[in-house]
Amino acid sequence: MSRKTLALVALLFAGTAQLLRACGPLLDQVAGPVGIVNAALIALAIFAVPGVLLLVLPRALGRVPVLVAMTTGLALAWWATTAVGPSLALTAAGAVFGMTALALVVRQAADGVTATVGLLAGGVVDLAVRSLTVTWDPTWGQLPHRIGMTALVVAIFILALRGTDEPAPAGTGRTWALGGYLALWTTTLGNPAFAASQSGVALQLCLAVVIVVLLVAIELVRRLTLHGGTNAIPEPDHWVAGSAALAGMAGGLALAWWGTGPWVLLGIALTQLSAAVAVARAVAAPGNSGSWAYGLVWVLPVLLFQVHYDMPLPFDNRWLLIALAVAVGLAGTGRRPFHPGGWRVDLRAVVARPAPVTGVLALALLAPALMYATRPVTDPVVASAVDVQVLSWNVKYGRDDATGQADPRQLAEAIQAVHPDVVVLQEVSRGWAIGGGVDVAEYLSRELGMPFVWSPAADGQFGNLLLTRLPVSGVRTGPLPYGQGPMGRSYLKATVGLHGGRSLDVVTAHLTHRKPNTPTRLAQIDELLAKVDPAVPTLVAGDFNFWPSWPEQREFTAAGWVSAQDVTGHGAAWTSPTDRPTNRVDWVFGSPQVAFTDFAVLDQVTASDHFPVLATVTLR
């Protein structure tokens, strides 16, 4: 096993995965002015390039010059990004060069086992780094984070210049399956925010579990009956391992995406172990068909999965991932060059001590352990029953509306500046591709020192959030009527404790957004009001996507609710969009048992496409 090749694959995988995640928010920003369809076409054009490069350049220049050229392009794109800031052109260029270099090294590795162990090691590096940054990639971060990413890019460049230890055989393997693995990594396997949101398990524990699974996968791959493996795991029939891997990926993904609680983590583990076997066998396959589709196999599932929430597909978008798993599994089926056959098991080889690389990578577990041990511990406080400040804000999945960058830090800074007692947020991302894969809920909770309550909507990676240091009880979450769609919505209700044994119910939601969909919004409002106890002091706040002149407001006022913005004399203030405010869709309503003493639209805060709104409430 070539350590130099393994290290280069690992570093390229970790760096490329970050750049691929960074493309999501930047492409979403482009979709605003040009439309979703045109943005999708741009994405397809960008990620068709790696396949074209794999077909054309090696024949023209040979292995080493091409690898050096690709890593040079990656380095230049990254350094340009650090100088002028992330942009779609520079970030996409870095991603394309990174993907191409990764495929070249994997194809030219001495064996499929070395290449796959490198991929898995890169996954460990990726997760360890994101554990330290609470899933906010160094690509976007402050100077210390960027220095770390720069060091990684420099290491890639140096290793590429030195070349690999092995001669340059003709490229083999089903490279397109690597694109499929990258898609599974960015959506599920390497998406700890998804794992935490879907399972309800703490983020750092999810990270630790996934890192352990990757370490087990490394030892599993090393024992396969393949060139470079120890042949400890027999394969008497050349369809057994590939078919088992295919079934394991499909079943594991179904468990992860349709399951809840610890079953989600079990599903991720089964998918990762099966994917490791499938990819190792795909890389070891004779021939080299399908390289042209390499980048498209990554972008198409991710793109369609996300587009579904604005332009619904005629089927559940999770089936895209199942279909992808089947495709990668098929790439891993069939006969391989080394196939001794037989059922004889060498137990000594099966239980042999782990490889040194596994021991070194196990140190990555210190990252989630450190972050878990240093998490803020806050004792609940009790607010006065008067002058309770509640901030409501649509945060656009943590993506800066002006630059397109994933930046949860500026959300935390804006909230800290006004010190609210209760924060309710809408459009919170926990792993969404167009949010850069960031767990905004965990990030804000840690930065603000405020425990959170989560209400998932859509696919569970998008929803509503409540943050507060006040005692919380009676938490209820659930779906709102889908109606005309195009996305599933949810509500969150919780009771916060105040001074003197009094309490305030807080409800937040994000109603359907299309202007003609008033019937759906009315149904969703009816559902919200049905969840409220009319005898209890209550606030209902959120992005309700209706203007004051529309019939939706009358649903509240007819039931005796009062708008904080109107009753305090601020009815003329717009709340969105932040670059050119023209409408008012963010609301705070109070039941008859509460009174509003102040209200503000924080129109200096432009981190999202909505301004935060801050209401001061007292109980009657």
Coordinates of C-alpha atoms in Angstrom, one line a residue:
M1 CA 0.0 0.0 0.0
S2 CA 1.6 3.2 -1.2
R3 CA 1.5 5.7 1.7
K4 CA 2.2 8.6 -0.6
T5 CA -0.7 7.7 -2.9
L6 CA -3.0 7.1 0.1
A7 CA -2.1 10.5 1.6
L8 CA -2.7 12.3 -1.7
V9 CA -6.1 10.7 -2.2
A10 CA -7.1 11.5 1.4
L11 CA -6.1 15.2 1.2
L12 CA -7.7 15.6 -2.3
F13 CA -10.9 14.1 -1.1
A14 CA -11.1 16.3 2.0
G15 CA -10.3 19.5 0.1
T16 CA -12.6 18.6 -2.9
A17 CA -15.5 17.8 -0.6
Q18 CA -15.2 21.2 1.0
L19 CA -15.2 23.0 -2.4
L20 CA -18.1 21.0 -3.6
R21 CA -20.1 21.9 -0.5
A22 CA -19.1 25.6 -1.1
C23 CA -20.6 25.5 -4.6
G24 CA -24.1 25.0 -3.2
P25 CA -24.8 28.4 -1.6
L26 CA -23.1 30.2 -4.5
L27 CA -25.2 28.4 -7.1
D28 CA -28.3 29.2 -5.1
Q29 CA -27.3 32.9 -5.1
V30 CA -27.1 32.7 -8.9
A31 CA -30.6 31.2 -9.1
G32 CA -32.0 34.5 -7.7
P33 CA -31.3 36.6 -10.8
V34 CA -31.2 34.0 -13.5
G35 CA -33.9 31.5 -12.3
I36 CA -33.7 27.9 -10.9
V37 CA -33.6 26.3 -14.4
N38 CA -30.8 28.4 -15.7
A39 CA -28.8 27.9 -12.5
A40 CA -29.3 24.2 -12.8
L41 CA -28.0 24.3 -16.4
I42 CA -24.9 26.3 -15.1
A43 CA -24.3 23.6 -12.5
L44 CA -24.5 20.8 -15.1
A45 CA -22.1 22.7 -17.4
I46 CA -19.6 23.2 -14.6
F47 CA -19.6 19.6 -13.5
A48 CA -19.5 18.1 -16.9
V49 CA -16.0 19.5 -17.1
P50 CA -14.2 16.9 -14.9
G51 CA -15.4 14.1 -17.1
V52 CA -14.2 15.9 -20.3
L53 CA -10.8 16.5 -18.7
L54 CA -10.4 12.9 -17.8
L55 CA -11.1 11.9 -21.3
V56 CA -9.0 14.5 -23.1
L57 CA -6.0 15.6 -21.1
P58 CA -4.3 12.3 -20.1
R59 CA -4.1 11.3 -23.7
A60 CA -2.6 14.6 -24.7
L61 CA -0.1 15.2 -21.9
G62 CA 0.5 12.0 -19.9
R63 CA -0.1 11.3 -16.2
V64 CA 2.3 13.4 -14.2
P65 CA 1.9 16.7 -16.1
V66 CA -1.9 16.4 -15.9
L67 CA -1.9 15.7 -12.2
V68 CA 0.5 18.6 -11.6
A69 CA -1.7 20.8 -13.8
M70 CA -4.9 19.9 -12.0
T71 CA -3.4 20.4 -8.5
T72 CA -1.8 23.7 -9.7
G73 CA -5.2 24.8 -10.9
L74 CA -6.7 23.8 -7.5
A75 CA -4.0 25.8 -5.6
L76 CA -4.4 28.9 -7.8
A77 CA -8.2 28.8 -7.5
W78 CA -8.0 28.5 -3.7
W79 CA -5.4 31.3 -3.3
A80 CA -7.5 33.6 -5.5
T81 CA -10.5 32.8 -3.3
T82 CA -8.5 33.8 -0.2
A83 CA -7.5 37.1 -1.9
V84 CA -10.9 38.2 -3.3
G85 CA -13.4 36.1 -1.4
P86 CA -15.4 33.1 -2.5
S87 CA -17.2 33.4 -5.8
L88 CA -18.9 30.8 -8.0
A89 CA -16.3 31.1 -10.7
L90 CA -13.3 30.5 -8.4
T91 CA -14.9 28.0 -6.1
A92 CA -16.3 26.0 -9.0
A93 CA -12.9 26.1 -10.7
G94 CA -11.2 24.7 -7.6
A95 CA -13.9 22.0 -7.3
V96 CA -13.4 21.0 -10.9
F97 CA -9.6 20.8 -10.6
G98 CA -9.9 19.0 -7.3
M99 CA -12.4 16.4 -8.7
T100 CA -10.2 15.8 -11.7
A101 CA -7.0 15.4 -9.7
L102 CA -8.8 13.1 -7.3
A103 CA -10.0 10.8 -10.1
L104 CA -6.5 10.8 -11.7
V105 CA -4.8 9.6 -8.5
V106 CA -7.5 7.0 -7.8
R107 CA -7.3 5.7 -11.3
Q108 CA -3.5 5.5 -11.2
A109 CA -3.3 4.0 -7.7
A110 CA -1.6 0.6 -7.5
D111 CA -4.9 -1.1 -6.4
G112 CA -8.5 -0.4 -5.5
V113 CA -7.8 -1.1 -1.8
T114 CA -5.2 1.7 -1.5
A115 CA -7.4 4.2 -3.4
T116 CA -10.5 3.4 -1.3
V117 CA -8.6 3.5 2.0
G118 CA -7.4 7.0 0.9
L119 CA -11.0 8.1 0.2
L120 CA -12.1 6.9 3.7
A121 CA -9.1 8.5 5.3
G122 CA -10.1 11.7 3.6
G123 CA -13.5 11.4 5.0
V124 CA -12.1 11.1 8.5
V125 CA -10.0 14.3 7.9
D126 CA -13.0 16.1 6.6
L127 CA -15.2 15.2 9.6
A128 CA -12.5 16.0 12.1
V129 CA -12.0 19.5 10.7
R130 CA -15.8 20.2 10.6
S131 CA -16.1 18.9 14.1
L132 CA -13.7 21.7 15.3
T133 CA -15.7 24.3 13.3
V134 CA -19.2 23.0 14.2
T135 CA -19.6 22.0 10.5
W136 CA -18.9 25.5 9.1
D137 CA -16.2 24.7 6.5
P138 CA -12.9 26.5 6.7
T139 CA -13.5 27.6 3.1
W140 CA -15.8 30.3 4.5
G141 CA -14.2 30.8 7.9
Q142 CA -12.0 33.3 9.6
L143 CA -8.3 33.6 9.2
P144 CA -7.2 30.6 11.3
H145 CA -9.6 28.4 9.4
R146 CA -8.4 29.6 6.1
I147 CA -4.8 29.0 7.1
G148 CA -5.7 25.4 7.8
M149 CA -7.3 25.0 4.3
T150 CA -4.3 26.7 2.7
A151 CA -1.9 24.2 4.4
L152 CA -4.0 21.3 3.1
V153 CA -3.9 22.7 -0.5
V154 CA -0.1 23.2 -0.2
A155 CA 0.3 19.6 1.0
I156 CA -1.7 18.4 -2.0
F157 CA 0.4 20.4 -4.4
I158 CA 3.7 19.2 -2.9
L159 CA 2.6 15.5 -3.0
A160 CA 1.5 15.9 -6.6
L161 CA 4.9 17.4 -7.6
R162 CA 6.7 14.5 -6.0
G163 CA 4.5 12.0 -7.9
T164 CA 3.4 8.6 -6.6
D165 CA 5.6 5.7 -5.6
E166 CA 4.0 3.5 -8.3
P167 CA 4.7 3.4 -12.1
A168 CA 2.0 4.9 -14.4
P169 CA -0.3 2.0 -15.5
A170 CA -3.1 2.7 -17.9
G171 CA -6.1 4.2 -16.1
T172 CA -8.6 1.6 -15.0
G173 CA -11.7 1.4 -12.9
R174 CA -15.2 2.8 -13.1
T175 CA -14.3 6.3 -12.2
W176 CA -17.9 7.6 -12.5
A177 CA -18.7 5.6 -9.3
L178 CA -16.4 7.9 -7.4
G179 CA -18.7 10.8 -8.4
G180 CA -21.6 8.7 -7.0
Y181 CA -19.7 8.3 -3.7
L182 CA -19.1 12.0 -3.5
A183 CA -22.8 12.6 -3.9
L184 CA -23.6 10.1 -1.1
W185 CA -20.9 11.8 1.0
T186 CA -22.2 15.3 0.6
T187 CA -25.9 14.4 1.1
T188 CA -25.8 11.7 3.7
L189 CA -22.6 9.8 4.7
G190 CA -20.5 12.9 5.3
N191 CA -23.4 15.1 6.4
P192 CA -23.3 15.1 10.2
A193 CA -25.9 17.9 10.3
F194 CA -28.4 15.6 8.5
A195 CA -27.5 12.8 11.0
A196 CA -28.1 15.0 14.0
S197 CA -31.3 16.5 12.7
Q198 CA -32.8 13.2 11.5
S199 CA -31.8 11.2 14.6
G200 CA -32.1 13.8 17.4
V201 CA -28.7 12.8 18.6
A202 CA -26.1 15.5 19.5
L203 CA -24.0 16.7 16.6
Q204 CA -20.6 15.8 18.1
L205 CA -21.8 12.3 19.0
C206 CA -23.0 11.8 15.4
L207 CA -19.5 13.0 14.2
A208 CA -17.8 10.5 16.5
V209 CA -20.0 7.6 15.4
V210 CA -19.4 8.4 11.7
I211 CA -15.7 8.6 12.2
V212 CA -15.7 5.2 14.0
V213 CA -17.7 3.8 11.1
L214 CA -15.1 5.1 8.6
L215 CA -12.3 3.5 10.6
V216 CA -14.1 0.1 10.6
A217 CA -14.7 0.6 6.8
I218 CA -10.9 1.0 6.3
E219 CA -10.2 -2.3 8.1
L220 CA -13.0 -4.0 6.1
V221 CA -11.6 -2.8 2.8
R222 CA -8.1 -4.0 3.7
R223 CA -9.4 -7.5 4.2
L224 CA -11.3 -7.8 0.9
T225 CA -10.4 -10.3 -1.8
L226 CA -8.9 -7.7 -4.1
H227 CA -5.4 -6.7 -5.2
G228 CA -3.9 -4.9 -2.2
G229 CA -6.2 -6.6 0.3
T230 CA -5.3 -9.4 2.7
N231 CA -8.0 -11.7 1.2
A232 CA -9.1 -12.5 4.8
I233 CA -12.8 -12.2 3.7
P234 CA -13.4 -14.9 1.2
E235 CA -15.6 -14.4 -1.9
P236 CA -16.4 -17.8 -3.5
D237 CA -18.6 -16.2 -6.1
H238 CA -17.7 -13.0 -7.9
W239 CA -21.2 -11.6 -7.5
V240 CA -21.5 -12.0 -3.7
A241 CA -19.6 -9.0 -2.4
G242 CA -20.9 -6.6 -5.1
S243 CA -24.5 -7.7 -4.6
A244 CA -24.3 -7.5 -0.8
A245 CA -22.8 -4.0 -1.1
L246 CA -25.6 -2.9 -3.4
A247 CA -28.3 -4.2 -1.0
G248 CA -26.5 -2.8 2.0
M249 CA -26.4 0.7 0.5
A250 CA -30.0 0.8 -0.6
G251 CA -31.3 -0.6 2.7
G252 CA -29.0 1.6 4.7
L253 CA -30.1 4.7 2.9
A254 CA -33.7 3.8 3.4
L255 CA -33.1 3.3 7.1
A256 CA -31.2 6.6 7.3
W257 CA -33.7 8.8 5.4
W258 CA -37.0 7.2 6.5
G259 CA -35.9 6.2 10.1
T260 CA -35.7 8.1 13.3
G261 CA -33.5 8.1 16.4
P262 CA -30.5 5.7 16.6
W263 CA -31.8 3.8 13.5
V264 CA -30.6 6.7 11.4
L265 CA -27.0 6.2 12.6
L266 CA -27.3 2.5 12.0
G267 CA -28.5 3.2 8.5
I268 CA -25.6 5.6 7.8
A269 CA -23.2 3.0 9.2
L270 CA -24.6 0.2 6.9
T271 CA -24.5 2.5 3.9
Q272 CA -20.9 3.6 4.6
L273 CA -19.6 0.1 5.0
S274 CA -21.4 -1.1 1.9
A275 CA -20.3 1.9 -0.1
A276 CA -16.7 1.2 0.9
V277 CA -16.9 -2.3 -0.6
A278 CA -18.7 -1.1 -3.7
V279 CA -16.2 1.7 -4.4
A280 CA -13.2 -0.5 -3.9
R281 CA -14.6 -3.1 -6.3
A282 CA -15.6 -0.3 -8.8
V283 CA -12.1 1.2 -8.7
A284 CA -10.6 -2.3 -9.2
A285 CA -12.9 -3.1 -12.2
P286 CA -11.2 -3.9 -15.5
G287 CA -11.7 -1.3 -18.3
N288 CA -12.4 2.4 -17.9
S289 CA -15.9 3.1 -19.1
G290 CA -18.1 6.0 -18.1
S291 CA -15.4 8.5 -17.1
W292 CA -17.2 11.2 -19.1
A293 CA -20.1 11.1 -16.6
Y294 CA -17.9 11.4 -13.5
G295 CA -18.9 15.0 -12.5
L296 CA -22.5 14.6 -13.6
V297 CA -23.0 11.6 -11.4
W298 CA -22.1 13.9 -8.5
V299 CA -24.1 17.0 -9.4
L300 CA -27.3 15.5 -10.8
P301 CA -28.6 13.7 -7.7
V302 CA -27.6 16.6 -5.4
L303 CA -29.1 19.2 -7.8
L304 CA -32.4 17.3 -8.3
F305 CA -32.7 16.5 -4.6
Q306 CA -32.5 20.3 -3.8
V307 CA -34.6 21.6 -6.8
H308 CA -37.5 19.3 -5.6
Y309 CA -38.3 21.9 -2.9
D310 CA -39.1 24.6 -5.5
M311 CA -40.1 22.5 -8.5
P312 CA -41.4 19.2 -7.0
L313 CA -40.5 16.0 -8.7
P314 CA -43.3 13.5 -9.5
F315 CA -41.9 11.2 -6.7
D316 CA -40.3 11.4 -3.3
N317 CA -36.8 12.9 -3.9
R318 CA -35.2 10.5 -1.4
W319 CA -35.6 7.8 -4.1
L320 CA -32.9 9.7 -6.1
L321 CA -30.4 8.6 -3.4
I322 CA -31.7 5.0 -3.5
A323 CA -31.2 5.0 -7.3
L324 CA -27.7 6.4 -6.9
A325 CA -26.9 3.7 -4.4
V326 CA -28.1 1.1 -6.8
A327 CA -25.9 2.6 -9.6
V328 CA -22.8 2.7 -7.4
G329 CA -23.6 -0.9 -6.2
L330 CA -23.8 -2.1 -9.8
A331 CA -20.4 -0.5 -10.5
G332 CA -19.0 -2.8 -7.8
T333 CA -20.5 -6.0 -9.1
G334 CA -18.9 -8.5 -11.4
R335 CA -15.6 -10.4 -11.6
R336 CA -12.4 -8.7 -10.4
P337 CA -8.8 -9.4 -11.5
F338 CA -8.0 -11.3 -8.3
H339 CA -10.5 -14.0 -7.4
P340 CA -9.1 -17.1 -5.6
G341 CA -12.5 -18.4 -4.7
G342 CA -13.4 -20.8 -1.9
W343 CA -15.0 -20.4 1.5
R344 CA -11.9 -20.9 3.7
V345 CA -11.6 -18.2 6.3
D346 CA -8.3 -17.3 7.8
L347 CA -9.4 -16.1 11.3
R348 CA -5.9 -14.8 12.1
A349 CA -6.1 -12.5 9.0
V350 CA -9.7 -11.4 9.9
V351 CA -8.8 -10.4 13.5
A352 CA -5.3 -9.0 12.6
R353 CA -4.3 -5.8 14.2
P354 CA -5.4 -2.6 12.5
A355 CA -3.2 -0.9 10.0
P356 CA -1.0 2.0 11.3
V357 CA -3.1 4.4 9.2
T358 CA -6.2 3.4 11.2
G359 CA -4.4 4.0 14.5
V360 CA -3.3 7.5 13.3
L361 CA -6.7 8.4 12.0
A362 CA -8.3 7.3 15.3
L363 CA -6.8 10.4 16.8
A364 CA -9.4 12.3 14.9
L365 CA -11.9 11.2 17.5
L366 CA -10.3 13.7 19.8
A367 CA -11.9 16.5 17.8
P368 CA -15.6 15.8 18.5
A369 CA -14.6 14.8 22.1
L370 CA -12.9 18.1 22.6
M371 CA -15.8 20.1 21.2
Y372 CA -18.3 18.1 23.3
A373 CA -16.3 18.7 26.4
T374 CA -16.0 22.4 25.8
R375 CA -19.6 23.0 24.8
P376 CA -21.2 26.0 26.7
V377 CA -23.1 24.9 29.8
T378 CA -25.8 27.4 30.7
D379 CA -28.1 27.4 33.7
P380 CA -31.7 28.4 32.8
V381 CA -32.5 31.9 33.7
V382 CA -35.9 33.3 34.7
A383 CA -37.1 36.5 32.9
S384 CA -39.4 39.0 34.3
A385 CA -43.1 38.8 33.2
V386 CA -42.7 42.3 31.8
D387 CA -40.4 43.4 29.0
V388 CA -39.7 40.0 27.5
Q389 CA -37.9 40.5 24.2
V390 CA -38.6 38.1 21.4
L391 CA -36.7 38.1 18.1
S392 CA -38.1 36.5 15.0
W393 CA -36.0 36.1 11.8
N394 CA -35.9 34.2 8.5
V395 CA -32.2 33.5 8.2
K396 CA -32.2 32.0 4.7
Y397 CA -30.4 28.8 5.8
G398 CA -27.4 30.8 7.0
R399 CA -26.4 32.0 3.5
D400 CA -25.4 35.7 3.1
D401 CA -27.9 37.2 0.7
A402 CA -25.4 39.7 -0.8
T403 CA -22.3 37.5 -1.2
G404 CA -23.8 34.0 -1.4
Q405 CA -21.4 32.8 1.3
A406 CA -22.4 30.4 4.1
D407 CA -21.9 32.6 7.2
P408 CA -23.7 31.6 10.4
R409 CA -21.3 33.7 12.4
Q410 CA -22.9 36.9 11.3
L411 CA -26.3 35.5 12.4
A412 CA -24.9 34.9 15.9
E413 CA -23.4 38.4 16.0
A414 CA -26.7 40.1 15.0
I415 CA -28.6 38.2 17.7
Q416 CA -25.9 38.8 20.4
A417 CA -26.1 42.6 19.6
V418 CA -29.7 42.8 20.9
H419 CA -29.6 40.2 23.7
P420 CA -33.2 38.8 23.2
D421 CA -34.8 36.5 25.8
V422 CA -36.3 34.3 23.1
V423 CA -35.2 33.8 19.5
V424 CA -37.4 32.1 16.8
L425 CA -35.8 31.5 13.4
Q426 CA -37.2 30.2 10.1
E427 CA -35.4 28.7 7.1
V428 CA -32.8 27.2 9.4
S429 CA -30.6 24.7 7.5
R430 CA -29.1 21.6 9.1
G431 CA -27.1 20.1 6.3
W432 CA -28.8 21.5 3.2
A433 CA -26.6 21.7 0.1
I434 CA -27.6 25.3 -0.6
G435 CA -26.6 26.1 3.0
G436 CA -23.1 24.7 2.6
G437 CA -23.9 21.7 4.7
V438 CA -23.7 23.7 7.9
D439 CA -25.7 22.8 11.0
V440 CA -26.9 26.3 11.7
A441 CA -28.9 25.2 14.8
E442 CA -25.9 23.6 16.5
Y443 CA -23.6 26.5 15.5
L444 CA -25.9 29.2 16.8
S445 CA -26.6 27.3 20.0
R446 CA -22.9 27.0 20.7
E447 CA -22.0 30.6 19.8
L448 CA -24.9 32.1 21.7
G449 CA -24.8 29.7 24.7
M450 CA -28.6 29.1 24.2
P451 CA -30.1 25.6 24.1
F452 CA -32.4 25.0 21.1
V453 CA -35.6 23.3 20.1
W454 CA -35.9 22.1 16.5
S455 CA -38.9 21.7 14.3
P456 CA -38.0 19.9 11.0
A457 CA -39.7 20.6 7.7
A458 CA -39.1 19.6 4.1
D459 CA -36.6 16.7 4.3
G460 CA -35.7 17.3 7.9
Q461 CA -32.6 19.4 7.1
F462 CA -34.7 22.6 6.9
G463 CA -37.1 24.0 9.5
N464 CA -37.8 26.3 12.5
L465 CA -35.7 26.9 15.5
L466 CA -36.3 28.3 19.0
L467 CA -33.3 29.4 21.1
T468 CA -33.6 30.6 24.7
R469 CA -32.0 30.4 28.1
L470 CA -35.4 30.5 29.8
P471 CA -36.9 27.2 31.1
V472 CA -38.7 25.4 28.3
S473 CA -41.5 22.9 28.6
G474 CA -44.4 21.5 26.6
V475 CA -42.6 21.4 23.3
R476 CA -44.7 20.3 20.4
T477 CA -43.8 20.2 16.7
G478 CA -45.5 18.9 13.6
P479 CA -46.4 19.4 10.0
L480 CA -48.7 22.0 8.5
P481 CA -51.1 21.3 5.7
Y482 CA -49.2 20.9 2.4
G483 CA -52.0 22.2 0.2
Q484 CA -50.5 23.6 -3.0
G485 CA -46.9 23.1 -1.7
P486 CA -44.3 23.2 -3.1
M487 CA -42.6 22.3 0.2
G488 CA -43.6 20.6 3.4
R489 CA -43.9 23.2 6.3
S490 CA -44.0 22.7 10.1
Y491 CA -44.7 24.5 13.3
L492 CA -43.0 24.7 16.7
K493 CA -44.7 25.4 20.0
A494 CA -43.0 25.7 23.4
T495 CA -43.8 27.2 26.8
V496 CA -41.1 29.4 28.3
G497 CA -41.0 30.1 32.0
L498 CA -41.1 33.6 33.4
H499 CA -40.7 35.3 36.8
G500 CA -43.3 34.6 39.5
G501 CA -44.4 31.2 38.1
R502 CA -45.9 32.8 35.0
S503 CA -45.3 31.5 31.5
L504 CA -45.6 32.4 27.8
D505 CA -46.4 30.1 24.9
V506 CA -44.3 30.8 21.8
V507 CA -45.3 29.4 18.4
T508 CA -43.2 29.8 15.3
A509 CA -43.8 28.7 11.7
H510 CA -42.8 29.5 8.1
L511 CA -45.9 29.4 5.8
T512 CA -45.9 28.5 2.1
H513 CA -44.3 31.3 0.0
R514 CA -46.0 31.5 -3.4
K515 CA -48.3 34.5 -3.8
P516 CA -51.2 32.6 -5.3
N517 CA -51.2 30.0 -2.6
T518 CA -53.5 31.9 -0.2
P519 CA -55.8 28.9 0.3
T520 CA -52.8 26.9 1.6
R521 CA -51.7 29.7 3.9
L522 CA -55.2 30.0 5.3
A523 CA -55.3 26.3 6.0
Q524 CA -51.9 26.5 7.7
I525 CA -53.0 29.5 9.9
D526 CA -56.1 27.5 10.9
E527 CA -53.9 24.6 11.9
L528 CA -51.6 27.0 13.9
L529 CA -54.5 28.6 15.8
A530 CA -56.0 25.1 16.5
K531 CA -52.8 24.3 18.4
V532 CA -53.1 27.3 20.7
D533 CA -54.8 27.4 24.1
P534 CA -57.0 30.6 24.0
A535 CA -56.7 30.9 27.8
V536 CA -52.8 31.0 27.8
P537 CA -50.7 34.1 27.0
T538 CA -49.3 33.3 23.5
L539 CA -47.1 34.7 20.8
V540 CA -47.2 33.5 17.2
A541 CA -44.3 34.7 15.2
G542 CA -42.5 33.9 11.9
D543 CA -42.3 34.4 8.2
F544 CA -45.9 34.1 7.2
N545 CA -45.4 35.2 3.5
F546 CA -48.5 37.4 3.4
W547 CA -48.9 41.2 3.2
P548 CA -51.0 43.3 5.5
S549 CA -53.7 43.8 2.9
W550 CA -54.2 40.1 2.2
P551 CA -57.0 38.0 3.8
E552 CA -54.6 36.0 5.9
Q553 CA -54.2 38.7 8.5
R554 CA -57.9 38.7 9.1
E555 CA -57.6 35.1 10.3
F556 CA -55.7 36.4 13.3
T557 CA -57.5 39.6 14.0
A558 CA -60.9 38.0 13.8
A559 CA -59.8 35.7 16.6
G560 CA -58.7 38.6 18.8
W561 CA -54.9 38.5 18.0
V562 CA -53.0 41.8 17.7
S563 CA -50.0 42.5 15.4
A564 CA -47.0 43.8 17.4
Q565 CA -45.8 45.9 14.4
D566 CA -49.2 47.6 13.9
V567 CA -50.2 48.2 17.5
T568 CA -46.9 49.9 18.3
G569 CA -47.1 52.2 15.3
H570 CA -44.5 50.6 13.0
G571 CA -46.9 49.3 10.4
A572 CA -45.2 51.2 7.5
A573 CA -41.8 49.4 8.0
W574 CA -40.9 46.8 5.4
T575 CA -39.2 43.5 6.4
S576 CA -38.0 42.1 3.1
P577 CA -35.9 41.9 0.9
T578 CA -32.9 43.5 2.6
D579 CA -31.3 44.9 -0.6
R580 CA -34.5 46.8 -1.7
P581 CA -37.3 46.5 0.9
T582 CA -40.7 46.4 -0.7
N583 CA -42.9 44.1 1.3
R584 CA -43.8 43.0 4.8
V585 CA -44.2 39.3 5.4
D586 CA -42.6 38.8 8.9
W587 CA -45.2 38.9 11.7
V588 CA -45.5 38.8 15.5
F589 CA -49.0 38.3 16.8
G590 CA -50.1 38.3 20.4
S591 CA -53.1 36.8 22.1
P592 CA -55.4 39.0 24.2
Q593 CA -53.5 38.1 27.4
V594 CA -50.3 39.9 26.2
A595 CA -49.4 43.5 25.4
F596 CA -46.6 44.9 23.2
T597 CA -44.6 47.8 24.6
D598 CA -42.1 48.1 21.7
F599 CA -41.2 46.8 18.3
A600 CA -38.4 47.2 15.8
V601 CA -37.4 46.1 12.4
L602 CA -33.6 45.7 12.6
D603 CA -33.0 47.1 9.1
Q604 CA -29.3 47.5 9.6
V605 CA -28.9 43.7 9.6
T606 CA -28.6 42.4 6.0
A607 CA -27.2 38.9 6.6
S608 CA -30.4 37.4 5.2
D609 CA -33.0 38.5 2.7
H610 CA -35.2 39.3 5.6
F611 CA -34.6 41.8 8.4
P612 CA -35.0 40.5 12.0
V613 CA -38.0 41.8 13.9
L614 CA -37.8 42.4 17.7
A615 CA -40.9 42.6 19.8
T616 CA -41.1 43.5 23.5
V617 CA -44.0 41.9 25.3
T618 CA -45.5 41.9 28.7
L619 CA -48.3 39.8 30.2
R620 CA -51.5 41.5 31.1

